Amino acid sequence: MTASQDRLSEYARLVVRVGLNLQPGQVLGINALLEQAPLARAVAREAYIAGAKYVDVLYTDQHVRRAHVEGAPDDALDWSPPWLVQRLEDLGRDGGALLGISGNPEPELFADLDGSRVARARMREVSEASLRLTDGACNWSIVACPNEGWAKTVFGEPDVERLWEAVATTVRLDEPDPLAAWREHLRKLVQRAEALNRRRFDALRYRGPGTDLTIGLHPDSTWIAASDEVRGIEFVPNMPTEEVFTTPDARRADGTVRATYPLQIQGTIVRGLEVRFENGRAVDVRADQGEQLMRTHVAIDDGAPRLGEVALVDGSSRVGKTGIVFYDTLFDENAASHIALGAAILKGVDGSSALSPEERQARGVNHSSIHTDFMIGSNDVDVSGADAHGHETPILRGGDWVLG
């Protein structure tokens, strides 16, 4: 076995053992692009070693999807094949696990298409089923597979080895004992979440170049870090992960925010994104590139223009320290603080999972078919927590975590 094959196997083992924490007898579903097959195959091998009952890989061809955007009837753009919805529902019902693989080999494949059609060409029912599945129904994780196309986007040349080295650093694969390194990292993130929970801030305030934004926090929200647990199985949903996050009050966001990283979304890279909020709702969306797509995206449903997540990331992030813009939300959101338009993280608000979508909305817990993170943090953006009287406590200053 070559060094690169060894690394792929070690990575797959980390994904199965730490990311998914796959249990004997589980069915594992994997979602991947064709170019990500090497990692999907390696994970399948490790999954069977871990005792998987069956591994089902669903491959997507982006060029076929492009043909759909270009040629499908308007009323079929967001159609969901029932069997794909059923696949996700079966995984949740039968106690399965789900792995998504990121690292887009052609992140701007749809950039020359009509942005409104691109935004509407989402399998809405599949998206909703996926959000339900990953919010307490199964152990799941998202990881990335380096490939030539992704490397060319990041570095301007198809230097896959350089990209592999960066990814290995961010997921702690370069440590002598990656499992022990992950345990220590998760412990530190949990400590940060606990510090925020003790404070019970009423709102977060962001100030920096192009940004003056206040986001109200839900009175029943809990700050969460890194790992999750379903049916007694502890797993890590994102590898890498550097964030602590919670669910905001969807009725309370006011001000303007400027994205600090490009956003890769639906075959397009959105650059120069700026959003203005009033009473919790995005009322103005602008971008230097990809504006039409984003305007349509936030109008997909009633919850799309409201926030479902706030997350804090400081300058100690391994992803941020690489100095690389990955053009992949899994990585870029773990390099900088971010917020998410759309569906709330239900476990972030006690009792919200048992509520109907209408009851959640009435309680300020957002319901939507989308959950779109975009990055708003940098060393120039200060973040403070505010109490109900408006008194502020510094959390991030100059990129450093300063909250005791």
CSV table of C-alpha atoms in Angstrom, one decimal:
chain,number,residue,atom,x,y,z
A,1,MET,CA,0.0,0.0,0.0
A,2,THR,CA,1.4,3.4,-1.0
A,3,ALA,CA,1.7,6.4,1.4
A,4,SER,CA,-1.3,8.1,-0.2
A,5,GLN,CA,-3.4,4.9,0.2
A,6,ASP,CA,-2.3,4.7,3.8
A,7,ARG,CA,-3.4,8.2,4.4
A,8,LEU,CA,-6.8,7.6,2.7
A,9,SER,CA,-7.3,4.6,4.9
A,10,GLU,CA,-6.3,6.4,8.1
A,11,TYR,CA,-8.7,9.3,7.1
A,12,ALA,CA,-11.6,6.9,6.4
A,13,ARG,CA,-10.9,5.2,9.8
A,14,LEU,CA,-11.1,8.5,11.5
A,15,VAL,CA,-14.4,9.3,9.7
A,16,VAL,CA,-15.9,6.0,10.7
A,17,ARG,CA,-14.6,5.9,14.3
A,18,VAL,CA,-14.8,9.5,15.3
A,19,GLY,CA,-17.0,11.4,12.8
A,20,LEU,CA,-19.8,8.8,12.6
A,21,ASN,CA,-18.9,6.5,15.5
A,22,LEU,CA,-20.5,3.8,13.4
A,23,GLN,CA,-22.0,1.0,15.4
A,24,PRO,CA,-22.2,-2.7,14.5
A,25,GLY,CA,-25.3,-3.6,12.6
A,26,GLN,CA,-26.0,0.0,11.3
A,27,VAL,CA,-26.8,0.7,7.7
A,28,LEU,CA,-24.6,3.6,6.4
A,29,GLY,CA,-25.8,5.9,3.6
A,30,ILE,CA,-23.1,7.9,1.8
A,31,ASN,CA,-23.8,10.9,-0.5
A,32,ALA,CA,-21.0,11.8,-2.8
A,33,LEU,CA,-20.1,13.2,-6.2
A,34,LEU,CA,-18.5,10.9,-8.8
A,35,GLU,CA,-15.1,12.5,-8.2
A,36,GLN,CA,-15.2,11.6,-4.5
A,37,ALA,CA,-15.4,7.9,-5.1
A,38,PRO,CA,-12.0,7.1,-3.6
A,39,LEU,CA,-13.0,8.3,-0.2
A,40,ALA,CA,-16.5,6.7,-0.4
A,41,ARG,CA,-14.9,3.4,-1.2
A,42,ALA,CA,-12.3,3.7,1.6
A,43,VAL,CA,-15.1,4.6,4.1
A,44,ALA,CA,-17.1,1.6,2.9
A,45,ARG,CA,-14.2,-0.7,3.7
A,46,GLU,CA,-13.7,0.8,7.1
A,47,ALA,CA,-17.5,0.7,7.8
A,48,TYR,CA,-17.6,-3.0,7.2
A,49,ILE,CA,-14.6,-3.5,9.5
A,50,ALA,CA,-16.6,-1.6,12.1
A,51,GLY,CA,-19.5,-4.0,11.7
A,52,ALA,CA,-21.8,-2.2,9.2
A,53,LYS,CA,-24.8,-4.1,8.0
A,54,TYR,CA,-24.8,-2.5,4.6
A,55,VAL,CA,-23.2,0.6,2.9
A,56,ASP,CA,-25.3,2.4,0.3
A,57,VAL,CA,-23.5,5.0,-1.8
A,58,LEU,CA,-25.6,7.6,-3.7
A,59,TYR,CA,-23.4,9.3,-6.4
A,60,THR,CA,-24.4,12.5,-8.1
A,61,ASP,CA,-23.2,13.8,-11.4
A,62,GLN,CA,-23.2,17.6,-11.4
A,63,HIS,CA,-23.3,17.7,-15.2
A,64,VAL,CA,-26.6,15.8,-15.1
A,65,ARG,CA,-27.8,18.3,-12.5
A,66,ARG,CA,-26.8,21.1,-14.8
A,67,ALA,CA,-28.9,19.6,-17.6
A,68,HIS,CA,-31.8,19.6,-15.1
A,69,VAL,CA,-31.4,23.3,-14.3
A,70,GLU,CA,-31.2,24.1,-18.0
A,71,GLY,CA,-34.0,21.9,-19.4
A,72,ALA,CA,-36.5,20.9,-16.7
A,73,PRO,CA,-39.9,22.5,-16.7
A,74,ASP,CA,-40.3,25.4,-14.3
A,75,ASP,CA,-42.8,23.4,-12.1
A,76,ALA,CA,-40.4,20.5,-11.9
A,77,LEU,CA,-37.2,22.3,-10.8
A,78,ASP,CA,-37.7,21.5,-7.2
A,79,TRP,CA,-39.2,18.1,-7.6
A,80,SER,CA,-38.0,15.3,-5.3
A,81,PRO,CA,-37.9,11.7,-6.4
A,82,PRO,CA,-40.0,9.9,-3.8
A,83,TRP,CA,-37.4,7.1,-3.5
A,84,LEU,CA,-34.7,9.6,-2.4
A,85,VAL,CA,-37.0,10.9,0.3
A,86,GLN,CA,-37.8,7.3,1.4
A,87,ARG,CA,-34.1,6.5,1.6
A,88,LEU,CA,-33.5,9.2,4.2
A,89,GLU,CA,-36.7,8.3,6.1
A,90,ASP,CA,-35.7,4.7,6.2
A,91,LEU,CA,-32.2,5.5,7.6
A,92,GLY,CA,-33.8,7.4,10.4
A,93,ARG,CA,-36.5,4.8,11.1
A,94,ASP,CA,-34.1,1.9,11.1
A,95,GLY,CA,-31.4,3.5,13.2
A,96,GLY,CA,-28.9,4.1,10.3
A,97,ALA,CA,-26.1,6.6,9.8
A,98,LEU,CA,-25.4,9.1,7.1
A,99,LEU,CA,-22.2,10.6,5.7
A,100,GLY,CA,-22.0,13.5,3.3
A,101,ILE,CA,-18.8,14.2,1.3
A,102,SER,CA,-17.8,17.7,0.3
A,103,GLY,CA,-15.0,19.2,-1.8
A,104,ASN,CA,-16.6,20.3,-5.0
A,105,PRO,CA,-14.5,19.6,-8.1
A,106,GLU,CA,-16.4,22.2,-10.2
A,107,PRO,CA,-17.8,24.8,-7.7
A,108,GLU,CA,-18.7,27.2,-10.4
A,109,LEU,CA,-20.3,24.8,-12.9
A,110,PHE,CA,-23.6,26.6,-12.7
A,111,ALA,CA,-22.3,30.2,-12.5
A,112,ASP,CA,-23.3,31.0,-16.1
A,113,LEU,CA,-26.9,29.8,-15.7
A,114,ASP,CA,-29.9,31.8,-14.7
A,115,GLY,CA,-29.5,32.3,-11.0
A,116,SER,CA,-33.2,32.2,-10.2
A,117,ARG,CA,-33.5,28.7,-11.9
A,118,VAL,CA,-30.3,27.5,-10.1
A,119,ALA,CA,-31.7,28.6,-6.7
A,120,ARG,CA,-35.1,26.9,-7.4
A,121,ALA,CA,-33.5,23.7,-8.7
A,122,ARG,CA,-33.4,22.1,-5.2
A,123,MET,CA,-35.1,18.9,-4.3
A,124,ARG,CA,-37.2,20.6,-1.6
A,125,GLU,CA,-38.6,17.4,0.0
A,126,VAL,CA,-35.2,15.7,0.0
A,127,SER,CA,-33.8,18.8,1.7
A,128,GLU,CA,-36.5,18.8,4.3
A,129,ALA,CA,-36.0,15.1,4.9
A,130,SER,CA,-32.3,15.6,5.3
A,131,LEU,CA,-32.7,18.4,7.8
A,132,ARG,CA,-35.1,16.2,9.8
A,133,LEU,CA,-32.7,13.2,9.7
A,134,THR,CA,-29.7,15.3,10.8
A,135,ASP,CA,-31.5,17.0,13.7
A,136,GLY,CA,-31.7,14.1,16.1
A,137,ALA,CA,-32.7,11.1,14.0
A,138,CYS,CA,-29.3,9.5,13.3
A,139,ASN,CA,-25.6,9.8,13.8
A,140,TRP,CA,-24.1,11.6,10.8
A,141,SER,CA,-21.1,13.5,9.6
A,142,ILE,CA,-19.7,15.6,6.8
A,143,VAL,CA,-16.1,15.3,5.6
A,144,ALA,CA,-14.2,16.3,2.5
A,145,CYS,CA,-12.4,14.5,-0.3
A,146,PRO,CA,-9.5,16.4,-1.9
A,147,ASN,CA,-9.6,16.2,-5.7
A,148,GLU,CA,-8.0,18.0,-8.7
A,149,GLY,CA,-10.8,20.4,-9.4
A,150,TRP,CA,-11.2,21.5,-5.8
A,151,ALA,CA,-7.4,22.0,-5.6
A,152,LYS,CA,-7.4,24.1,-8.8
A,153,THR,CA,-10.1,26.3,-7.3
A,154,VAL,CA,-8.2,26.8,-4.1
A,155,PHE,CA,-4.6,27.1,-5.4
A,156,GLY,CA,-5.0,28.0,-9.1
A,157,GLU,CA,-3.4,24.6,-9.9
A,158,PRO,CA,-4.5,21.0,-9.4
A,159,ASP,CA,-2.1,20.4,-6.5
A,160,VAL,CA,-4.0,17.7,-4.8
A,161,GLU,CA,-1.1,16.8,-2.5
A,162,ARG,CA,-1.0,20.3,-1.1
A,163,LEU,CA,-4.7,20.2,-0.5
A,164,TRP,CA,-4.5,16.8,1.2
A,165,GLU,CA,-1.9,18.2,3.6
A,166,ALA,CA,-4.2,21.1,4.4
A,167,VAL,CA,-7.1,18.9,5.0
A,168,ALA,CA,-5.1,16.5,7.1
A,169,THR,CA,-4.0,19.4,9.4
A,170,THR,CA,-7.5,20.6,9.9
A,171,VAL,CA,-8.9,17.2,10.8
A,172,ARG,CA,-5.9,16.4,13.1
A,173,LEU,CA,-4.8,13.5,10.9
A,174,ASP,CA,-1.2,14.8,11.3
A,175,GLU,CA,-1.2,14.2,15.0
A,176,PRO,CA,0.6,11.1,16.4
A,177,ASP,CA,-2.7,10.0,18.0
A,178,PRO,CA,-5.6,11.6,16.0
A,179,LEU,CA,-8.2,10.1,18.3
A,180,ALA,CA,-6.6,11.5,21.4
A,181,ALA,CA,-6.2,14.9,19.7
A,182,TRP,CA,-9.9,15.0,18.8
A,183,ARG,CA,-10.9,14.1,22.4
A,184,GLU,CA,-8.8,17.1,23.7
A,185,HIS,CA,-10.1,19.4,21.1
A,186,LEU,CA,-13.7,18.5,21.8
A,187,ARG,CA,-13.2,19.1,25.5
A,188,LYS,CA,-11.9,22.6,24.9
A,189,LEU,CA,-14.9,23.5,22.7
A,190,VAL,CA,-17.3,22.2,25.3
A,191,GLN,CA,-15.7,24.4,27.9
A,192,ARG,CA,-16.4,27.4,25.6
A,193,ALA,CA,-20.0,26.5,25.2
A,194,GLU,CA,-20.4,26.1,28.9
A,195,ALA,CA,-18.9,29.6,29.5
A,196,LEU,CA,-21.5,31.0,27.1
A,197,ASN,CA,-24.3,29.1,28.7
A,198,ARG,CA,-23.4,30.5,32.2
A,199,ARG,CA,-23.6,34.0,30.8
A,200,ARG,CA,-27.1,33.7,29.4
A,201,PHE,CA,-26.6,36.6,26.9
A,202,ASP,CA,-29.7,38.2,25.5
A,203,ALA,CA,-28.1,39.1,22.2
A,204,LEU,CA,-24.8,39.1,20.2
A,205,ARG,CA,-23.4,42.3,18.7
A,206,TYR,CA,-21.1,42.2,15.7
A,207,ARG,CA,-19.1,45.3,14.7
A,208,GLY,CA,-16.5,45.6,11.9
A,209,PRO,CA,-15.9,46.8,8.3
A,210,GLY,CA,-19.4,46.8,6.7
A,211,THR,CA,-20.9,45.1,9.7
A,212,ASP,CA,-23.1,46.5,12.5
A,213,LEU,CA,-25.5,43.7,13.4
A,214,THR,CA,-27.4,42.7,16.6
A,215,ILE,CA,-28.8,39.1,16.8
A,216,GLY,CA,-31.3,38.3,19.6
A,217,LEU,CA,-30.7,35.0,21.3
A,218,HIS,CA,-33.6,32.7,22.2
A,219,PRO,CA,-34.3,32.7,26.0
A,220,ASP,CA,-34.4,28.9,26.0
A,221,SER,CA,-31.3,28.4,23.8
A,222,THR,CA,-28.3,26.3,24.7
A,223,TRP,CA,-24.8,26.8,23.2
A,224,ILE,CA,-23.5,23.6,21.7
A,225,ALA,CA,-20.0,22.4,20.7
A,226,ALA,CA,-18.7,20.0,18.2
A,227,SER,CA,-20.1,16.6,19.2
A,228,ASP,CA,-23.6,15.4,19.3
A,229,GLU,CA,-25.4,12.3,20.6
A,230,VAL,CA,-28.3,10.2,19.2
A,231,ARG,CA,-29.6,7.0,20.8
A,232,GLY,CA,-26.5,6.9,23.0
A,233,ILE,CA,-24.1,7.2,20.1
A,234,GLU,CA,-21.7,10.2,20.4
A,235,PHE,CA,-20.5,11.5,17.0
A,236,VAL,CA,-18.9,14.6,15.4
A,237,PRO,CA,-21.2,16.1,12.7
A,238,ASN,CA,-18.5,18.2,11.0
A,239,MET,CA,-14.9,17.3,10.4
A,240,PRO,CA,-13.2,19.7,10.8
A,241,THR,CA,-15.1,21.6,13.5
A,242,GLU,CA,-13.9,24.7,15.4
A,243,GLU,CA,-17.2,26.3,16.4
A,244,VAL,CA,-19.6,26.8,19.3
A,245,PHE,CA,-23.1,27.5,18.1
A,246,THR,CA,-26.7,28.0,19.1
A,247,THR,CA,-30.2,28.8,17.8
A,248,PRO,CA,-31.1,32.5,17.8
A,249,ASP,CA,-34.5,34.1,18.1
A,250,ALA,CA,-35.7,34.2,14.5
A,251,ARG,CA,-37.7,37.4,15.2
A,252,ARG,CA,-34.7,39.4,16.4
A,253,ALA,CA,-32.0,40.4,14.0
A,254,ASP,CA,-31.3,44.0,13.0
A,255,GLY,CA,-28.5,45.7,11.1
A,256,THR,CA,-26.2,45.0,8.2
A,257,VAL,CA,-23.6,42.3,7.8
A,258,ARG,CA,-20.9,41.8,5.2
A,259,ALA,CA,-19.6,38.3,4.4
A,260,THR,CA,-15.9,37.8,5.0
A,261,TYR,CA,-15.5,34.8,2.8
A,262,PRO,CA,-16.9,33.8,-0.5
A,263,LEU,CA,-19.8,31.3,-0.3
A,264,GLN,CA,-19.9,28.2,-2.5
A,265,ILE,CA,-23.5,27.3,-3.1
A,266,GLN,CA,-25.4,25.4,-5.8
A,267,GLY,CA,-22.7,25.4,-8.4
A,268,THR,CA,-21.9,29.1,-7.9
A,269,ILE,CA,-19.5,31.1,-5.8
A,270,VAL,CA,-21.1,34.1,-4.3
A,271,ARG,CA,-18.7,37.0,-3.6
A,272,GLY,CA,-19.1,40.2,-1.8
A,273,LEU,CA,-22.4,39.2,0.0
A,274,GLU,CA,-24.1,41.9,2.1
A,275,VAL,CA,-27.4,41.4,4.0
A,276,ARG,CA,-29.5,43.9,5.9
A,277,PHE,CA,-31.9,42.6,8.5
A,278,GLU,CA,-35.0,44.2,10.1
A,279,ASN,CA,-37.0,42.5,12.8
A,280,GLY,CA,-35.3,39.2,12.1
A,281,ARG,CA,-35.8,39.2,8.4
A,282,ALA,CA,-33.3,39.7,5.6
A,283,VAL,CA,-34.9,42.6,3.7
A,284,ASP,CA,-32.0,43.5,1.4
A,285,VAL,CA,-29.5,41.0,-0.2
A,286,ARG,CA,-26.7,42.2,-2.3
A,287,ALA,CA,-23.6,40.6,-3.8
A,288,ASP,CA,-20.8,41.4,-6.3
A,289,GLN,CA,-21.3,38.0,-7.8
A,290,GLY,CA,-24.2,35.6,-7.4
A,291,GLU,CA,-26.8,38.2,-6.3
A,292,GLN,CA,-29.7,36.8,-8.3
A,293,LEU,CA,-29.1,33.3,-6.9
A,294,MET,CA,-29.0,34.6,-3.3
A,295,ARG,CA,-32.1,36.8,-3.7
A,296,THR,CA,-34.1,33.8,-5.0
A,297,HIS,CA,-32.5,31.5,-2.4
A,298,VAL,CA,-33.7,33.7,0.6
A,299,ALA,CA,-37.2,33.8,-0.9
A,300,ILE,CA,-37.6,30.0,-1.3
A,301,ASP,CA,-40.0,29.9,1.7
A,302,ASP,CA,-41.2,32.0,4.6
A,303,GLY,CA,-38.3,31.0,6.9
A,304,ALA,CA,-35.5,31.3,4.4
A,305,PRO,CA,-34.8,35.0,5.1
A,306,ARG,CA,-34.6,34.5,8.9
A,307,LEU,CA,-31.7,33.1,10.9
A,308,GLY,CA,-31.5,29.5,12.3
A,309,GLU,CA,-27.9,29.5,13.7
A,310,VAL,CA,-25.2,31.7,15.1
A,311,ALA,CA,-21.7,30.3,15.5
A,312,LEU,CA,-18.5,31.7,17.0
A,313,VAL,CA,-15.0,30.7,15.8
A,314,ASP,CA,-11.8,32.3,17.0
A,315,GLY,CA,-8.3,32.7,15.7
A,316,SER,CA,-7.0,29.5,17.2
A,317,SER,CA,-8.9,27.5,14.5
A,318,ARG,CA,-6.7,25.1,12.6
A,319,VAL,CA,-8.7,25.9,9.5
A,320,GLY,CA,-8.2,29.6,9.9
A,321,LYS,CA,-4.5,29.2,10.6
A,322,THR,CA,-3.9,27.5,7.2
A,323,GLY,CA,-4.6,31.0,5.7
A,324,ILE,CA,-6.5,29.1,2.9
A,325,VAL,CA,-9.9,30.0,1.5
A,326,PHE,CA,-11.3,26.6,0.8
A,327,TYR,CA,-14.4,27.6,-1.2
A,328,ASP,CA,-16.2,24.9,0.8
A,329,THR,CA,-18.5,25.9,3.6
A,330,LEU,CA,-17.5,22.9,5.8
A,331,PHE,CA,-14.0,24.4,6.0
A,332,ASP,CA,-14.6,28.1,5.6
A,333,GLU,CA,-17.3,28.1,8.3
A,334,ASN,CA,-14.8,26.6,10.7
A,335,ALA,CA,-12.3,29.4,9.9
A,336,ALA,CA,-14.6,32.2,10.9
A,337,SER,CA,-17.7,33.0,12.9
A,338,HIS,CA,-20.8,32.5,10.8
A,339,ILE,CA,-24.6,32.7,10.8
A,340,ALA,CA,-27.1,30.6,8.9
A,341,LEU,CA,-30.2,31.6,7.0
A,342,GLY,CA,-33.1,29.1,7.2
A,343,ALA,CA,-33.8,26.2,9.5
A,344,ALA,CA,-33.1,26.4,13.2
A,345,ILE,CA,-30.9,23.8,14.9
A,346,LEU,CA,-33.7,22.3,17.0
A,347,LYS,CA,-31.5,20.8,19.7
A,348,GLY,CA,-30.4,24.4,20.4
A,349,VAL,CA,-33.7,25.2,21.9
A,350,ASP,CA,-35.1,22.9,24.6
A,351,GLY,CA,-38.4,21.2,23.6
A,352,SER,CA,-38.5,22.5,20.0
A,353,SER,CA,-38.2,19.1,18.4
A,354,ALA,CA,-41.6,18.1,19.7
A,355,LEU,CA,-43.3,21.2,18.3
A,356,SER,CA,-45.0,21.6,14.9
A,357,PRO,CA,-43.4,23.9,12.3
A,358,GLU,CA,-46.1,26.5,13.1
A,359,GLU,CA,-45.5,26.2,16.9
A,360,ARG,CA,-41.8,26.7,16.3
A,361,GLN,CA,-42.3,29.8,14.2
A,362,ALA,CA,-44.5,31.3,16.9
A,363,ARG,CA,-41.8,30.6,19.5
A,364,GLY,CA,-39.1,32.2,17.4
A,365,VAL,CA,-37.5,28.9,16.3
A,366,ASN,CA,-37.1,29.1,12.6
A,367,HIS,CA,-38.6,26.6,10.1
A,368,SER,CA,-37.3,26.4,6.5
A,369,SER,CA,-36.3,24.0,3.8
A,370,ILE,CA,-32.8,25.6,3.7
A,371,HIS,CA,-30.0,26.0,6.1
A,372,THR,CA,-27.3,28.2,4.5
A,373,ASP,CA,-24.2,29.2,6.5
A,374,PHE,CA,-22.2,32.2,5.5
A,375,MET,CA,-19.1,33.6,7.1
A,376,ILE,CA,-19.1,37.0,8.8
A,377,GLY,CA,-16.1,36.8,11.2
A,378,SER,CA,-12.5,38.0,10.9
A,379,ASN,CA,-9.8,39.6,13.1
A,380,ASP,CA,-11.5,42.9,12.2
A,381,VAL,CA,-14.9,42.0,13.5
A,382,ASP,CA,-15.5,42.3,17.2
A,383,VAL,CA,-18.2,40.2,18.9
A,384,SER,CA,-19.8,41.0,22.2
A,385,GLY,CA,-22.6,39.5,24.3
A,386,ALA,CA,-25.3,41.8,25.6
A,387,ASP,CA,-27.5,41.3,28.6
A,388,ALA,CA,-31.2,42.3,28.7
A,389,HIS,CA,-30.2,45.8,29.8
A,390,GLY,CA,-27.8,46.3,26.9
A,391,HIS,CA,-24.6,45.9,28.9
A,392,GLU,CA,-21.9,44.3,26.7
A,393,THR,CA,-19.2,41.8,27.5
A,394,PRO,CA,-16.4,41.1,25.0
A,395,ILE,CA,-16.3,37.7,23.5
A,396,LEU,CA,-14.0,38.1,20.4
A,397,ARG,CA,-11.5,40.8,20.0
A,398,GLY,CA,-9.0,40.9,17.2
A,399,GLY,CA,-9.8,37.3,16.5
A,400,ASP,CA,-9.0,36.2,20.0
A,401,TRP,CA,-11.4,34.5,22.4
A,402,VAL,CA,-11.5,36.8,25.5
A,403,LEU,CA,-14.5,35.6,27.3
A,404,GLY,CA,-13.5,34.1,30.6
